[in-house]
Coordinates of C-alpha atoms and ligand atoms in Angstrom, one line a residue:
M9 CA -111.8 134.3 -63.9
F10 CA -108.1 133.9 -64.9
K11 CA -106.4 131.3 -62.8
H12 CA -103.2 131.2 -64.6
I13 CA -101.9 134.1 -66.8
L14 CA -99.0 133.8 -69.2
A15 CA -96.9 136.9 -70.1
A16 CA -94.7 136.4 -73.2
I17 CA -91.5 138.4 -73.0
D18 CA -89.0 139.0 -75.7
G19 CA -87.1 141.8 -74.0
S20 CA -88.7 144.6 -75.9
E21 CA -90.4 147.6 -74.3
H22 CA -93.7 146.4 -75.7
S23 CA -93.4 143.2 -73.9
T24 CA -92.4 144.9 -70.7
K25 CA -95.5 147.0 -71.0
A26 CA -97.5 143.8 -71.6
A27 CA -95.9 142.3 -68.5
K28 CA -97.1 145.2 -66.4
V29 CA -100.6 144.6 -67.6
A30 CA -100.3 140.9 -66.9
I31 CA -99.2 141.8 -63.3
E32 CA -102.2 144.0 -62.8
L33 CA -104.5 141.3 -64.1
A34 CA -102.9 138.7 -61.9
R35 CA -103.3 141.0 -58.9
T36 CA -106.9 141.7 -59.7
Y37 CA -107.8 138.0 -60.2
G38 CA -105.4 136.4 -57.8
S39 CA -103.9 134.5 -60.6
D40 CA -100.7 132.5 -61.0
L41 CA -98.3 134.3 -63.3
T42 CA -95.8 132.7 -65.7
L43 CA -93.2 134.7 -67.6
L44 CA -92.2 132.9 -70.8
H45 CA -89.3 133.7 -73.1
V46 CA -88.6 131.6 -76.2
T47 CA -85.0 131.6 -77.5
R48 CA -84.6 130.7 -81.1
K49 CA -82.2 128.1 -82.3
L50 CA -79.0 129.6 -83.7
D51 CA -79.8 129.4 -87.4
L52 CA -80.3 133.1 -87.3
P53 CA -83.7 134.3 -88.6
D54 CA -83.6 137.5 -90.8
Q55 CA -85.2 139.4 -88.1
L56 CA -82.5 138.7 -85.6
K57 CA -79.8 139.3 -88.2
E58 CA -81.3 142.7 -88.8
Y59 CA -81.5 143.4 -85.1
L60 CA -77.9 142.5 -84.6
K61 CA -76.9 144.7 -87.5
A62 CA -78.9 147.6 -86.3
E63 CA -77.4 147.3 -82.8
H64 CA -73.9 146.8 -84.3
L65 CA -73.7 143.4 -82.7
T66 CA -72.2 140.2 -84.1
R67 CA -73.1 136.5 -83.6
E68 CA -70.6 136.4 -80.8
D69 CA -72.7 138.9 -78.9
L70 CA -75.7 136.7 -78.8
P71 CA -75.0 135.2 -75.4
A72 CA -74.9 138.9 -74.1
L73 CA -78.2 139.4 -75.8
D74 CA -79.7 136.5 -73.9
E75 CA -78.2 137.6 -70.6
A76 CA -79.8 141.1 -71.1
T77 CA -83.2 139.4 -71.8
K78 CA -82.8 137.3 -68.7
R79 CA -82.2 140.4 -66.7
I80 CA -85.3 142.1 -68.0
I81 CA -87.4 139.0 -67.2
E82 CA -85.8 138.8 -63.8
D83 CA -86.8 142.5 -63.2
V84 CA -90.3 141.7 -64.2
R85 CA -90.4 138.8 -61.7
I86 CA -89.0 141.0 -58.9
K87 CA -91.6 143.7 -59.6
A88 CA -94.4 141.1 -59.7
E89 CA -93.4 139.8 -56.3
A90 CA -92.9 143.3 -54.9
Q91 CA -96.5 143.9 -55.9
G92 CA -97.7 140.9 -53.8
L93 CA -97.9 138.1 -56.4
K94 CA -97.0 134.9 -54.7
R95 CA -96.9 132.4 -57.5
V96 CA -94.6 133.8 -60.2
R97 CA -92.8 131.4 -62.5
T98 CA -90.2 132.0 -65.2
I99 CA -89.9 129.6 -68.1
F100 CA -87.4 129.5 -71.0
R101 CA -88.2 127.5 -74.1
E102 CA -86.3 127.0 -77.3
G103 CA -88.0 127.0 -80.6
K104 CA -90.3 129.1 -82.7
P105 CA -91.8 131.8 -80.5
A106 CA -95.5 131.7 -81.6
R107 CA -95.7 127.9 -81.7
S108 CA -93.9 127.6 -78.4
I109 CA -96.1 130.2 -76.6
V110 CA -99.2 128.5 -77.8
D111 CA -98.1 125.0 -77.0
Y112 CA -96.8 125.9 -73.6
A113 CA -100.1 127.8 -72.8
R114 CA -102.1 124.6 -73.8
S115 CA -99.8 122.3 -71.8
A116 CA -99.9 124.5 -68.6
S117 CA -103.7 125.2 -68.9
I118 CA -103.2 128.9 -69.2
D119 CA -106.4 131.0 -69.2
A120 CA -105.0 134.2 -70.7
I121 CA -101.9 135.1 -72.7
V122 CA -100.7 138.7 -72.5
I123 CA -98.4 139.8 -75.3
G124 CA -97.2 143.1 -76.8
S125 CA -98.5 144.2 -80.2
R126 CA -95.0 144.6 -81.4
G127 CA -91.6 143.3 -80.3
L128 CA -88.0 143.7 -81.0
S129 CA -88.1 144.2 -84.7
D130 CA -88.0 147.8 -85.9
F131 CA -90.3 147.2 -88.8
E132 CA -92.6 150.1 -88.1
S133 CA -95.3 149.9 -90.7
A134 CA -97.1 146.7 -89.5
L135 CA -99.6 147.2 -86.6
L136 CA -99.0 143.7 -85.2
G137 CA -95.9 141.6 -85.1
S138 CA -96.0 138.1 -86.5
V139 CA -95.8 136.5 -83.1
S140 CA -98.7 138.4 -81.7
H141 CA -100.7 137.8 -84.8
K142 CA -99.9 134.0 -84.8
V143 CA -100.6 133.7 -81.1
A144 CA -103.9 135.5 -81.3
S145 CA -104.9 133.2 -84.2
L146 CA -103.7 129.8 -82.8
A147 CA -104.2 130.1 -79.1
G148 CA -107.0 128.1 -77.4
C149 CA -107.4 130.7 -74.7
T150 CA -108.0 134.4 -74.3
V151 CA -105.2 136.5 -75.7
M152 CA -104.7 140.1 -74.7
I153 CA -102.6 142.2 -77.1
V154 CA -101.2 145.2 -75.3
K155 CA -100.6 148.4 -77.4
Ligands
ATP23 N1 -89.2 135.1 -78.4 C1 -90.2 135.5 -77.8 N2 -90.5 134.9 -76.6 C2 -91.5 135.4 -75.8 N3 -92.4 136.3 -76.3 C3 -92.3 136.8 -77.5 C4 -91.2 136.4 -78.3 N4 -91.2 137.1 -79.5 C5 -92.3 137.9 -79.4 N5 -92.9 137.7 -78.2 C6 -94.2 138.4 -77.8 O1 -94.9 138.8 -78.9 C7 -95.0 140.3 -78.9 C8 -95.0 140.8 -80.3 O2 -93.8 140.5 -80.9 P1 -93.5 140.2 -82.4 O3 -92.3 139.4 -82.5 O4 -94.8 139.7 -83.0 O5 -93.3 141.7 -83.0 P2 -92.0 142.2 -83.9 O6 -90.8 141.7 -83.2 O7 -92.2 143.7 -83.9 O8 -92.3 141.7 -85.3 P3 -91.6 140.3 -86.0 O9 -91.0 139.5 -85.0 O10 -92.8 139.6 -86.7 O11 -90.7 140.9 -87.0 C9 -93.9 140.8 -77.9 O12 -94.1 142.1 -77.3 C10 -93.8 139.7 -76.9 O13 -94.9 139.8 -76.0
MG24 MG1 -90.4 139.7 -83.0

């Protein structure tokens, strides 16, 4: 049913949970699994500025932030392979997260995108983050939002 599943990972616990669901789905359907992380260009968006402030980080800490995300994604890949998935791919793209996720999904003929309901931002009141909201609206394929 799902030949190729995409898990969008921003390094948050929500996205790690989404990745676990993506792994289960890929195991069930014998799907290829791609892990996608979109890095933003360095004109810092408010959200990232606030994240840095909350974590007492500075712009100079950003490469460390990316390294941490890379490690999280690598852990997901190792877990997926340990669970028997043979075709796991990791992709890094630069740009706006929602647009990049939707465009990548289209270009790679993805059948299902799995994302978290929320991400890194600690803005508790909204049920859905803006990336999950936009991806669900714009994607041409099935989107699973993991809560
Ligand atoms: N840069 C990214 N690269 C890959 N996936 C992402 C990225 N940003 C968000 N996602 C995916 O979208 C999900 C929802 O995150 P989202 O960014 O929408 O929520 P938020 O950070 O809580 O809110 P917002 O970013 O709107 O302030 C994440 O769990 C992740 O699966
Ligand atoms: Mg976010």
